[in-house]
PDB file of C-alpha atoms in Angstrom:
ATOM      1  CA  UNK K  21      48.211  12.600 -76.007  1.00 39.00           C
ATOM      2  CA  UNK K  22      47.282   9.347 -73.874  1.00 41.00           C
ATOM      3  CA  UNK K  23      43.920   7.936 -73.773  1.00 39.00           C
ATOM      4  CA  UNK K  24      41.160   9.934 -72.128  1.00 40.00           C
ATOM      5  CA  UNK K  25      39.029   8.414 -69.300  1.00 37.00           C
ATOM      6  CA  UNK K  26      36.301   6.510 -71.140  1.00 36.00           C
ATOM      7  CA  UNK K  27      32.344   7.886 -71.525  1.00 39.00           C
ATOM      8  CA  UNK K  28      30.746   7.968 -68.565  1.00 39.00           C
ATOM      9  CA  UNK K  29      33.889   7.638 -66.094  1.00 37.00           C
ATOM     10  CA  UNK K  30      33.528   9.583 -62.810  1.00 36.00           C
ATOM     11  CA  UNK K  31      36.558  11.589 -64.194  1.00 37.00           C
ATOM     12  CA  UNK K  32      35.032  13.421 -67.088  1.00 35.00           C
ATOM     13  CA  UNK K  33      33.221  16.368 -66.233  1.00 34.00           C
ATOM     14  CA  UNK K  34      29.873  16.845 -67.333  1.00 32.00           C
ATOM     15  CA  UNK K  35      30.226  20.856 -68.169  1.00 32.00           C
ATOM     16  CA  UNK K  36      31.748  22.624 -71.412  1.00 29.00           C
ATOM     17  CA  UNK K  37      34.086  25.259 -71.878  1.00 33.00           C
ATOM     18  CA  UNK K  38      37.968  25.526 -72.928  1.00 31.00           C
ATOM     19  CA  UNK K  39      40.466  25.265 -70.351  1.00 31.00           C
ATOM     20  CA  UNK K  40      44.110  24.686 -71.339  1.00 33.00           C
ATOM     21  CA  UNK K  41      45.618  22.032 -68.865  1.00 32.00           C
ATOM     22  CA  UNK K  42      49.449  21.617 -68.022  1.00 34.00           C
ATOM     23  CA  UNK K  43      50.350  18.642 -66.019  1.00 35.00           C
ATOM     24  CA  UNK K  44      47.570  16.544 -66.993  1.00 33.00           C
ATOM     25  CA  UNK K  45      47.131  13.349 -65.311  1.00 34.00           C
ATOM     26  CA  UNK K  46      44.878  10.722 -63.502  1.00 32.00           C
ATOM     27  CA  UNK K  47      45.292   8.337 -60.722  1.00 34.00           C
ATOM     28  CA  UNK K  48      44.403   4.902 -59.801  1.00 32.00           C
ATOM     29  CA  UNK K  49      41.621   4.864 -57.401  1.00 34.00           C
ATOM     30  CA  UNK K  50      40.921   1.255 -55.462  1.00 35.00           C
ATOM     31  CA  UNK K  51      38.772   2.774 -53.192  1.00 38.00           C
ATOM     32  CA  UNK K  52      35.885   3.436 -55.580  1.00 38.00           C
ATOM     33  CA  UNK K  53      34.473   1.731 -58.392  1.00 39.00           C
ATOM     34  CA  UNK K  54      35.072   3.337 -61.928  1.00 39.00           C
ATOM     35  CA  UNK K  55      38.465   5.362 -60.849  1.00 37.00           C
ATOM     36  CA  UNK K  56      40.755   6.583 -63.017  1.00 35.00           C
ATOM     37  CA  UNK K  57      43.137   3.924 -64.668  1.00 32.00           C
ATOM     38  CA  UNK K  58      45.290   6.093 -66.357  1.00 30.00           C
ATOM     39  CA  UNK K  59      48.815   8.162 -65.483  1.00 28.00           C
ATOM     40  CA  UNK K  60      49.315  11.061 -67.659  1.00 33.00           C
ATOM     41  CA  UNK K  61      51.805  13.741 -67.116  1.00 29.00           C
ATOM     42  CA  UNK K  62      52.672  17.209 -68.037  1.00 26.00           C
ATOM     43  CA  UNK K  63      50.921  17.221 -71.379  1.00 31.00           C
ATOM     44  CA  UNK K  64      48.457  20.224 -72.870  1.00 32.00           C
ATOM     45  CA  UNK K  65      44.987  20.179 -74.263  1.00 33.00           C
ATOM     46  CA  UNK K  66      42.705  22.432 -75.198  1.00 33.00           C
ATOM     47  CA  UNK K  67      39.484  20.810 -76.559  1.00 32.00           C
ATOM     48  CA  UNK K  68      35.578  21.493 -75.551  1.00 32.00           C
ATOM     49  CA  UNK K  69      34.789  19.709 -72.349  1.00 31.00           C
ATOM     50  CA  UNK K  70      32.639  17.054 -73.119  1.00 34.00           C
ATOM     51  CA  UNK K  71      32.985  16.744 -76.431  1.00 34.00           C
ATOM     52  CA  UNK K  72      34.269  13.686 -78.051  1.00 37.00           C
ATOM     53  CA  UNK K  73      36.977  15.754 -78.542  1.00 36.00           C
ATOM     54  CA  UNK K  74      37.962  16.168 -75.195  1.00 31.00           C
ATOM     55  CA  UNK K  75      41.107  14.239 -74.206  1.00 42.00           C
ATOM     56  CA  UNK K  76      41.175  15.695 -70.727  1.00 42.00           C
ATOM     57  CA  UNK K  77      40.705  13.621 -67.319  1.00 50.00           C
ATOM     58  CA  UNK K  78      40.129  16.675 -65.029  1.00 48.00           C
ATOM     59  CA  UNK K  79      40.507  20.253 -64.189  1.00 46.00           C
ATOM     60  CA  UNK K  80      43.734  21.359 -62.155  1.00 43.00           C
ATOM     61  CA  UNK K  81      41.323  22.261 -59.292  1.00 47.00           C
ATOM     62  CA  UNK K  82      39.902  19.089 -59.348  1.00 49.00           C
ATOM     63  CA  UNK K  83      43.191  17.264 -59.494  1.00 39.00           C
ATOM     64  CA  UNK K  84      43.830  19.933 -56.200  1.00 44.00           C
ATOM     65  CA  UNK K  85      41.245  17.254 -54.372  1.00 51.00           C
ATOM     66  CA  UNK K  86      42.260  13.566 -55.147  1.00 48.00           C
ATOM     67  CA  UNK K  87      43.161  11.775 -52.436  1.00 51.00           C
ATOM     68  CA  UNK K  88      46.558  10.733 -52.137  1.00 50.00           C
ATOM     69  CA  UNK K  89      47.131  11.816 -55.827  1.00 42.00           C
ATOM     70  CA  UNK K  90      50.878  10.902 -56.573  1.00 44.00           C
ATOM     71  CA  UNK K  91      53.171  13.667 -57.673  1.00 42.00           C
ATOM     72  CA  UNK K  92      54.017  13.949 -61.920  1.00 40.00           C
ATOM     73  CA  UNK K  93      57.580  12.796 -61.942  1.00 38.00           C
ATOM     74  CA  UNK K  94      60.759  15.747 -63.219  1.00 40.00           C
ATOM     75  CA  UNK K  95      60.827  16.198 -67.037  1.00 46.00           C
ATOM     76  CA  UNK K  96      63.758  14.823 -67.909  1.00 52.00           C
ATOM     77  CA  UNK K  97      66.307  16.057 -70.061  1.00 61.00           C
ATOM     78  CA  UNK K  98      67.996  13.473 -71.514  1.00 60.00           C
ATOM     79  CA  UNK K  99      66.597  10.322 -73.738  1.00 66.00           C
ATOM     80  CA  UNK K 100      64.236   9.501 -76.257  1.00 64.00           C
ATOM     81  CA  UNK K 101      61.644  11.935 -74.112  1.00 69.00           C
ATOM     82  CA  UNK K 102      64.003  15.407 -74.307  1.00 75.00           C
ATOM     83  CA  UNK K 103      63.838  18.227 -76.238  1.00 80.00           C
ATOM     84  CA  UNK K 104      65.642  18.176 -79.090  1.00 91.00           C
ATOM     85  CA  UNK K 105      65.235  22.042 -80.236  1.00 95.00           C
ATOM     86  CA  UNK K 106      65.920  24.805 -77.078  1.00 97.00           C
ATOM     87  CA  UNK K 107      66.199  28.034 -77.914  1.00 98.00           C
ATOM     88  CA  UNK K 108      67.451  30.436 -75.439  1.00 98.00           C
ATOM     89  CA  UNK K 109      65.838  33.804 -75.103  1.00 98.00           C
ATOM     90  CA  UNK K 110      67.543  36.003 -72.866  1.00 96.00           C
ATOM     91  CA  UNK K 111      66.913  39.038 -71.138  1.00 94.00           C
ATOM     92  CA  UNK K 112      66.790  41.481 -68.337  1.00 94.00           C
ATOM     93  CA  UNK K 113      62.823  40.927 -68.238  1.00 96.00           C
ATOM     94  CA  UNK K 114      62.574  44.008 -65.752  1.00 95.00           C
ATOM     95  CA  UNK K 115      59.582  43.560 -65.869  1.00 96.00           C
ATOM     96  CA  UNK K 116      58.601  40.336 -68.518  1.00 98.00           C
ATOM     97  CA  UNK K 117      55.732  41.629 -70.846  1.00 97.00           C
ATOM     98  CA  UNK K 118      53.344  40.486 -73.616  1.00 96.00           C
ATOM     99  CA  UNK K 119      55.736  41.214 -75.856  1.00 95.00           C
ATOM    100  CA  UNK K 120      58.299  38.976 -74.492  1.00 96.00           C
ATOM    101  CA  UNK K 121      55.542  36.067 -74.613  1.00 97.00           C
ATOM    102  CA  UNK K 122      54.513  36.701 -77.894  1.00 96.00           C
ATOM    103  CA  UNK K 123      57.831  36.895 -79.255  1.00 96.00           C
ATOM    104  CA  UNK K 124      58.835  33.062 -77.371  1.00 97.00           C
ATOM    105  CA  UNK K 125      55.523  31.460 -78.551  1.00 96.00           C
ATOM    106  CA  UNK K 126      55.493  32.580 -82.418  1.00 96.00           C
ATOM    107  CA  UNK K 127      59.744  31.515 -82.449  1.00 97.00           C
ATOM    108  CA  UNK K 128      58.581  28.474 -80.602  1.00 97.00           C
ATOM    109  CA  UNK K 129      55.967  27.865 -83.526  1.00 96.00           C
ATOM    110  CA  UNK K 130      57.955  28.729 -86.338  1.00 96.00           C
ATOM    111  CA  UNK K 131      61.368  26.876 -86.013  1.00 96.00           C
ATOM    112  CA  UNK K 132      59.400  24.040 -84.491  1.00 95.00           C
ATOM    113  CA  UNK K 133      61.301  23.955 -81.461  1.00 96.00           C
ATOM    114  CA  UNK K 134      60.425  21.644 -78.201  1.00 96.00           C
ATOM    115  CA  UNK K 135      61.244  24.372 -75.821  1.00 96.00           C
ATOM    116  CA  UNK K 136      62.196  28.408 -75.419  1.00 98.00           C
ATOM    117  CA  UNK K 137      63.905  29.059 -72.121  1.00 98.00           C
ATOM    118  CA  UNK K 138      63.285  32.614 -70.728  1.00 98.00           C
ATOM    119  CA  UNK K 139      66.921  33.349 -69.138  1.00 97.00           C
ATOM    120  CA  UNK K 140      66.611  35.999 -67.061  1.00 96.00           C
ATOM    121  CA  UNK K 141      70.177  38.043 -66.716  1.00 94.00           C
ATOM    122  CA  UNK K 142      71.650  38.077 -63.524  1.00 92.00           C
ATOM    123  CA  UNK K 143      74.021  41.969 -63.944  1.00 84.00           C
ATOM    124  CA  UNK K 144      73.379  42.402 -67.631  1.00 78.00           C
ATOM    125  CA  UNK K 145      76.844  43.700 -68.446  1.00 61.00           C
ATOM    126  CA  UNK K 146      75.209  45.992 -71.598  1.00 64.00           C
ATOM    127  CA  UNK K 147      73.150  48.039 -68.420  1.00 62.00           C
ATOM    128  CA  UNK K 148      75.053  47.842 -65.551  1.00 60.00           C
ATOM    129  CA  UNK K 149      75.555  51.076 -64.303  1.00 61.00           C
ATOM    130  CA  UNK K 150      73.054  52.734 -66.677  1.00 62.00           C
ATOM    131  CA  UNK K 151      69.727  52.555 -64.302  1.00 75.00           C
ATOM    132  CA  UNK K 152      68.445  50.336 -61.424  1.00 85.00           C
ATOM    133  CA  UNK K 153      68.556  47.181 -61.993  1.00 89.00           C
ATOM    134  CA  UNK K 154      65.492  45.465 -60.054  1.00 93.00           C
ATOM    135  CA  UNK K 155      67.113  42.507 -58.083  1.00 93.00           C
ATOM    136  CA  UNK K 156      67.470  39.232 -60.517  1.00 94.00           C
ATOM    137  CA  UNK K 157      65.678  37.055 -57.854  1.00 95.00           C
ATOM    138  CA  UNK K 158      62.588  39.584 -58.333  1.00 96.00           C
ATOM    139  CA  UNK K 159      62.712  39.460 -61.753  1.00 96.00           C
ATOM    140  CA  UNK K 160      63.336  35.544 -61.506  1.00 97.00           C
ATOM    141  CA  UNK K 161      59.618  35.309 -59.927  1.00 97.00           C
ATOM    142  CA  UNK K 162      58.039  37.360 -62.505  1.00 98.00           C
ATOM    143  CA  UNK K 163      59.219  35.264 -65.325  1.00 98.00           C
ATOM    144  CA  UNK K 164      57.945  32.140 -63.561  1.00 97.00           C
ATOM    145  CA  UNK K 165      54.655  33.807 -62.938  1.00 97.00           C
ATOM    146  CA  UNK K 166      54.858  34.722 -66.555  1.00 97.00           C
ATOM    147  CA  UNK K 167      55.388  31.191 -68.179  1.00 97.00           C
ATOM    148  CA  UNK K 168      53.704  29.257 -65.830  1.00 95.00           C
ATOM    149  CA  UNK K 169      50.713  28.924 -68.083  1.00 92.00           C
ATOM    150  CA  UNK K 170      52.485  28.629 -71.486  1.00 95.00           C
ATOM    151  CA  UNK K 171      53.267  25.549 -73.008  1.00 95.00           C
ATOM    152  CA  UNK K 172      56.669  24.724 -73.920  1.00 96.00           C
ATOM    153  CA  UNK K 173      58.222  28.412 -72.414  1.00 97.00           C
ATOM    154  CA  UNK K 174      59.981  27.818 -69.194  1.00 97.00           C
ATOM    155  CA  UNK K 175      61.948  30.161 -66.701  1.00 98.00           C
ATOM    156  CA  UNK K 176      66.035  30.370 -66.089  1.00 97.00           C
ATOM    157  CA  UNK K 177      67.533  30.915 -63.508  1.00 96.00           C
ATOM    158  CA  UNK K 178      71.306  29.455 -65.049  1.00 95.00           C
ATOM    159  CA  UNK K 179      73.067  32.719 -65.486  1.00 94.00           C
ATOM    160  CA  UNK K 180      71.400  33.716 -61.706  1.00 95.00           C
ATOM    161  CA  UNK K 181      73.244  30.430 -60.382  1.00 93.00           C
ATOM    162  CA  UNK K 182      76.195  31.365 -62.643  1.00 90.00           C
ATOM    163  CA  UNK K 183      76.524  34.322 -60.612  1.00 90.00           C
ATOM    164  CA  UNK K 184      78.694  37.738 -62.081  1.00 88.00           C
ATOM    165  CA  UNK K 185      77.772  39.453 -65.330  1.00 88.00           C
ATOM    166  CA  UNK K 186      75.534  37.226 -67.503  1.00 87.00           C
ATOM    167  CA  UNK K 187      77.143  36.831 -70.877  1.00 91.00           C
ATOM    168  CA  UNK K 188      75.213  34.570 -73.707  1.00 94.00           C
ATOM    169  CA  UNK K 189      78.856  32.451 -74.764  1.00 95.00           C
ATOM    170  CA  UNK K 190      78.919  30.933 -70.718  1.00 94.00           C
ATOM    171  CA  UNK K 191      74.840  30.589 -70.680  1.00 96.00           C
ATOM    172  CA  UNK K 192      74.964  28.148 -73.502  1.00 97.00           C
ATOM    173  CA  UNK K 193      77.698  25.992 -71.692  1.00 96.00           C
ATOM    174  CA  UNK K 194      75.820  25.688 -69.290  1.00 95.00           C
ATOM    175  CA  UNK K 195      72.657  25.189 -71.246  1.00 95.00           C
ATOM    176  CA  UNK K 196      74.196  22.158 -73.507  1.00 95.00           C
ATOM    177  CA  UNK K 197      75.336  20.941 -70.141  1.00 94.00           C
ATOM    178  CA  UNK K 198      71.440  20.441 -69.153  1.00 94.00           C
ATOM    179  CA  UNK K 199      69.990  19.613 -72.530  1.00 94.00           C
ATOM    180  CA  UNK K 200      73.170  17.738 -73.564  1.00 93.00           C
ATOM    181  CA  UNK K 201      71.433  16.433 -76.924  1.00 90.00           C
ATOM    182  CA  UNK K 202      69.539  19.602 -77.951  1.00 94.00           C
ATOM    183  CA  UNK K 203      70.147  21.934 -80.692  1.00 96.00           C
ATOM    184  CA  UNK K 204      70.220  25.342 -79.795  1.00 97.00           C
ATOM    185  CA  UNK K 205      69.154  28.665 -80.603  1.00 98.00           C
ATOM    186  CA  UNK K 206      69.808  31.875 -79.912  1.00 97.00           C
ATOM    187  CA  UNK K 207      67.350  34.278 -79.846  1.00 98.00           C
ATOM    188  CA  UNK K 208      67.413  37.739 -80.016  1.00 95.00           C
ATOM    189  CA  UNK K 209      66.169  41.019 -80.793  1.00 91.00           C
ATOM    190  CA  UNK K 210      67.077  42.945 -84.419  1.00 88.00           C
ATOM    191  CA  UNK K 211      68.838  45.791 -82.465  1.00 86.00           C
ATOM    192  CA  UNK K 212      70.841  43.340 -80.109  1.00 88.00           C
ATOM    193  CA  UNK K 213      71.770  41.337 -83.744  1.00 89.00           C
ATOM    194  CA  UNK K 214      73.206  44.619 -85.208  1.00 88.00           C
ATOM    195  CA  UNK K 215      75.434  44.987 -82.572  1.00 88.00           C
ATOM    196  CA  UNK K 216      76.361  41.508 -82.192  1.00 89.00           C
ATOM    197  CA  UNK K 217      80.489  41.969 -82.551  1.00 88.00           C
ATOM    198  CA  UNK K 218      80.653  43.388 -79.328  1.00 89.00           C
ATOM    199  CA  UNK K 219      79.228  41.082 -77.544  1.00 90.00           C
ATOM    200  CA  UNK K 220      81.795  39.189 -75.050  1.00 90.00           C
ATOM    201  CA  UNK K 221      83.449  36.102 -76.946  1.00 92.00           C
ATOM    202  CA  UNK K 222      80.422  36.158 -79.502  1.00 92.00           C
ATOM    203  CA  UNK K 223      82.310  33.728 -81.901  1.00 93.00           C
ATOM    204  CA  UNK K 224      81.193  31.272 -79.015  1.00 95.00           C
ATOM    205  CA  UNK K 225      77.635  32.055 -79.358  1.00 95.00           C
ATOM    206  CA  UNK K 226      77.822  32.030 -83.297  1.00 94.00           C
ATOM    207  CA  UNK K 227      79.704  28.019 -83.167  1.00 94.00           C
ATOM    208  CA  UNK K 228      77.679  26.921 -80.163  1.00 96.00           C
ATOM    209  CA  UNK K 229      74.369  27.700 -81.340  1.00 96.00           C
ATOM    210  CA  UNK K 230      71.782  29.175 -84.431  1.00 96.00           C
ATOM    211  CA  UNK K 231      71.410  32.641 -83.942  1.00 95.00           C
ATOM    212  CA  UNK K 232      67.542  33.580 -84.392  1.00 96.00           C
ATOM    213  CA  UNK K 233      67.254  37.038 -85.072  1.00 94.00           C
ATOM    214  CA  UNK K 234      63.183  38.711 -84.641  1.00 93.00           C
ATOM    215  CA  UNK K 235      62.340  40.596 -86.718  1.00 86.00           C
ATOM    216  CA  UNK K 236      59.273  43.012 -86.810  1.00 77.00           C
ATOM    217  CA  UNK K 237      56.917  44.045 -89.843  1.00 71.00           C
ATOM    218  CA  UNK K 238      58.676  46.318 -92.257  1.00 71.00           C
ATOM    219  CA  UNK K 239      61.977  47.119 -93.223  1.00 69.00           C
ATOM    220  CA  UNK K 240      64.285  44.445 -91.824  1.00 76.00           C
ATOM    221  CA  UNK K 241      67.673  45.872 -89.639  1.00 80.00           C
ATOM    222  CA  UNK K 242      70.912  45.527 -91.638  1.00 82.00           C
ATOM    223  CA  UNK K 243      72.940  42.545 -89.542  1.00 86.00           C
ATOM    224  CA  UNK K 244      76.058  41.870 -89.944  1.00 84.00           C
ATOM    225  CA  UNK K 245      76.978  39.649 -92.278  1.00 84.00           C
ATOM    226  CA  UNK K 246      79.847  37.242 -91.246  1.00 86.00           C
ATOM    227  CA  UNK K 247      77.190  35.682 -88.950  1.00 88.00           C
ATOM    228  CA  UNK K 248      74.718  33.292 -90.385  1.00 91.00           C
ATOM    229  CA  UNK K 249      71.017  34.256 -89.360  1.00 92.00           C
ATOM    230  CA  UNK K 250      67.745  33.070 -88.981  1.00 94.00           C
ATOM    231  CA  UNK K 251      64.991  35.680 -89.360  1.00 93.00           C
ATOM    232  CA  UNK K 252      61.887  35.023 -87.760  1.00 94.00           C
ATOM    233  CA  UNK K 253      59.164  37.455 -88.512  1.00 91.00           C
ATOM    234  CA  UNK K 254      56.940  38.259 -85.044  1.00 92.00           C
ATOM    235  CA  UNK K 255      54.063  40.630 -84.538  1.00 90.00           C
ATOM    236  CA  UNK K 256      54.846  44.257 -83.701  1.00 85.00           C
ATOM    237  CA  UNK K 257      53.493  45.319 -80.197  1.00 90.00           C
ATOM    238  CA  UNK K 258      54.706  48.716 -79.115  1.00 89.00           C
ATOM    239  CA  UNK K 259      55.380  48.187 -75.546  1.00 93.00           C
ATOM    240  CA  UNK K 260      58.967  48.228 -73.650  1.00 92.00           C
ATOM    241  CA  UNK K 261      59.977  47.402 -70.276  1.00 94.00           C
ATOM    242  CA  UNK K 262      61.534  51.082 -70.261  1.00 92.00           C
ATOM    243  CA  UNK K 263      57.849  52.151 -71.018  1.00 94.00           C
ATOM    244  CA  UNK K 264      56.627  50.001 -68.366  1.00 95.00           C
ATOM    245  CA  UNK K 265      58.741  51.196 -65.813  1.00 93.00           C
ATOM    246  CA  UNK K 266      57.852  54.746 -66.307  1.00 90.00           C
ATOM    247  CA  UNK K 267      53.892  53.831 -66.302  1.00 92.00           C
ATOM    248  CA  UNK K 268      54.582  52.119 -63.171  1.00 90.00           C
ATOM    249  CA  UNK K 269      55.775  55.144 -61.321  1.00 86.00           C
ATOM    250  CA  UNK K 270      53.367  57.782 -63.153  1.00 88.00           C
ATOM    251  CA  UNK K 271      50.811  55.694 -61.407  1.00 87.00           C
ATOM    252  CA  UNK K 272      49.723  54.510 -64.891  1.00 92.00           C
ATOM    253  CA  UNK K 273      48.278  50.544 -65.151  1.00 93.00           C
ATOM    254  CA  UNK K 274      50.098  48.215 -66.428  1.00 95.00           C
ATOM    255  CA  UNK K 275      47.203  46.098 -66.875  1.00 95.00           C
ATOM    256  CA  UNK K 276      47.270  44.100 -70.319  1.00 95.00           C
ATOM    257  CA  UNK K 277      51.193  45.020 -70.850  1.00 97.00           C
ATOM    258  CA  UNK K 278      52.186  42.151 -68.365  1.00 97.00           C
ATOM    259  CA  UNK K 279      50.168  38.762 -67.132  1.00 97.00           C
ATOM    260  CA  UNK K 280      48.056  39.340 -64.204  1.00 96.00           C
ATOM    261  CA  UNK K 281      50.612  36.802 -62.426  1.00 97.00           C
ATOM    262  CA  UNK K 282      52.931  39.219 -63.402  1.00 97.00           C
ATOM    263  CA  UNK K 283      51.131  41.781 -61.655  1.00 96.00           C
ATOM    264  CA  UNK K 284      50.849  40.082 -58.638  1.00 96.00           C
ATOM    265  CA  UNK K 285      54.231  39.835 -58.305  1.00 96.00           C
ATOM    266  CA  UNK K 286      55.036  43.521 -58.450  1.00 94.00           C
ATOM    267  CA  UNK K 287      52.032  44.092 -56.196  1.00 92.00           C
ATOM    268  CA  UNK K 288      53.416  41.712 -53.418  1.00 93.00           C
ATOM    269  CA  UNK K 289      57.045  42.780 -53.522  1.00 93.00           C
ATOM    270  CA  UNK K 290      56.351  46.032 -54.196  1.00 91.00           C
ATOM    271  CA  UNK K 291      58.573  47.234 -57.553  1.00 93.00           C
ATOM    272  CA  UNK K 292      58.932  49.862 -59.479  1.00 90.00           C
ATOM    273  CA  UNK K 293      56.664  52.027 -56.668  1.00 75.00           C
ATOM    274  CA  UNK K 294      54.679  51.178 -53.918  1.00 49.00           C
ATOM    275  CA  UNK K 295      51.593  50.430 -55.501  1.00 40.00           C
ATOM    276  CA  UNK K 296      51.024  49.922 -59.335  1.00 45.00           C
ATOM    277  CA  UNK K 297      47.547  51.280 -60.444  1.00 46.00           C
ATOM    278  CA  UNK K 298      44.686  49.633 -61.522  1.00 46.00           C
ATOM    279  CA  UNK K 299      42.548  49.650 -64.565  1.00 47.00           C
ATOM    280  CA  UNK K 300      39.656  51.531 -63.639  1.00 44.00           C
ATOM    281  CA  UNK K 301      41.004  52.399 -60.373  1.00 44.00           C
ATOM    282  CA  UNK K 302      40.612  56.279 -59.063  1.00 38.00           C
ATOM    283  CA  UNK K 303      43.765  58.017 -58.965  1.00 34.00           C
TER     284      UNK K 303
END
């Protein structure tokens, strides 16, 4: 992280807590003494405010009210600044859960990589024509509203753009395309793994990336064996976007399964029924 604004600097807040900040930054003020001299962008911290710890300028509200603050400039994704390690986690994230997150975030740890991208399917060929589908712009937003908040765990929308079924071998085209100097990694559930030699042209997945298999507490799946693995070990929550569904239209909450983003999402576009129960709520 860059510098902090020094003791006593109109930019520190005088209260404690823990937030976690994304898009950190300050601005130059010439208006008033003791401004902010500093530009930092798109960087995370999580310290106690007002500690010496704390390498924060300012909340994101109180970014919300600089005057003429300047906006953080695109991450790029080539150069010395891009990520080196992406791994690709796809899905049909109808709807995104906790699970989902916490599966991203301990890969993300383990392998050390810079960024996992949350592709959401656009007609995931392995479903079509075995349920509803919810539309992949809707499922699009609840990803975003998902990741927003987690560091290095981003939404995409490639295999949306793409357009057609969404097969893995074309996603990482065009995923080397944007991260041209990245290593990637595939990432993927044990029961998707076992049955990876049916997947479309899956020699092109195997060449063009690592293939990350997750794997949960017990007795590992049997994979096949002419493809070279990585097994990453993730906590087991029991919760399913099948399950999810069918809480959904039982009336059941969904609270804690998915972000309250999340929920907000289904709320205001009104999926999986017209109006998804609340914790607490009378029936």
């Amino acid at each position: 992280m860059g510098p902090g604004p020094i003791p006593g600097d109109r930019c520190r807040p005088e209260r404690i807590g823990r937030i976690p900040i994304k898009g950190v930054m300050l601005v130059q003020s010439s208006d008033e003494p003791g401004g902010c001299t500093a530009y930092q962008q798109y960087q995370t911290c999580q310290a106690p405010w007002g500690s010496d710890a704390w390498d924060c300028p300012m909340s994101p509200l109180e970014w919300m009210f600089v005057p003429n603050r300047p906006e953080p400039p695109s991450a790029t994704t080539t150069g010395p600044s891009a990520p080196r390690r992406v791994g690709l986690f796809g899905g049909t994230f109808d709807p995104p859960h906790v699970g989902h997150l916490v599966t991203a975030v301990n890969v993300r740890h383990s392998l050390e990589l810079d960024l996992v991208v949350l592709m959401v399917a656009n007609v995931p060929w392995q479903k079509e024509g075995t349920r509803r589908i919810t539309p992949a712009p809707a499922r699009l937003a609840m990803v975003e509203a998902a990741v927003a908040d987690v560091p290095g765990i981003v939404a995409g929308s490639a295999e949306i753009e793409l357009g057609g079924p969404s097969y893995t071998a074309d996603t990482l085209v065009a995923l080397a395309s944007e991260y041209p100097d990245a290593e990637l990694f595939t990432i993927v559930g044990d029961d998707a793994a076992a049955g990876i030699t049916s997947w479309e042209r899956y020699r092109e997945v195997v060449e063009r990336s690592a293939l990350v298999v997750v794997d949960r507490p017990g007795d590992p799946v049997e994979l096949p064996a002419e493809v070279p693995w990585i097994r990453v070990e993730v906590p087991r929550l029991e919760v399913s976007s099948t399950d999810l569904r069918s809480r959904s239209n039982d009336g059941r909450p969904l609270d804690y399964l998915v972000t309250e983003p999340v929920l907000d999402v289904i709320r205001s576009r009104g999926l999986y029924r017209d109006e998804v129960a609340v914790a607490g709520a009378g029936t």
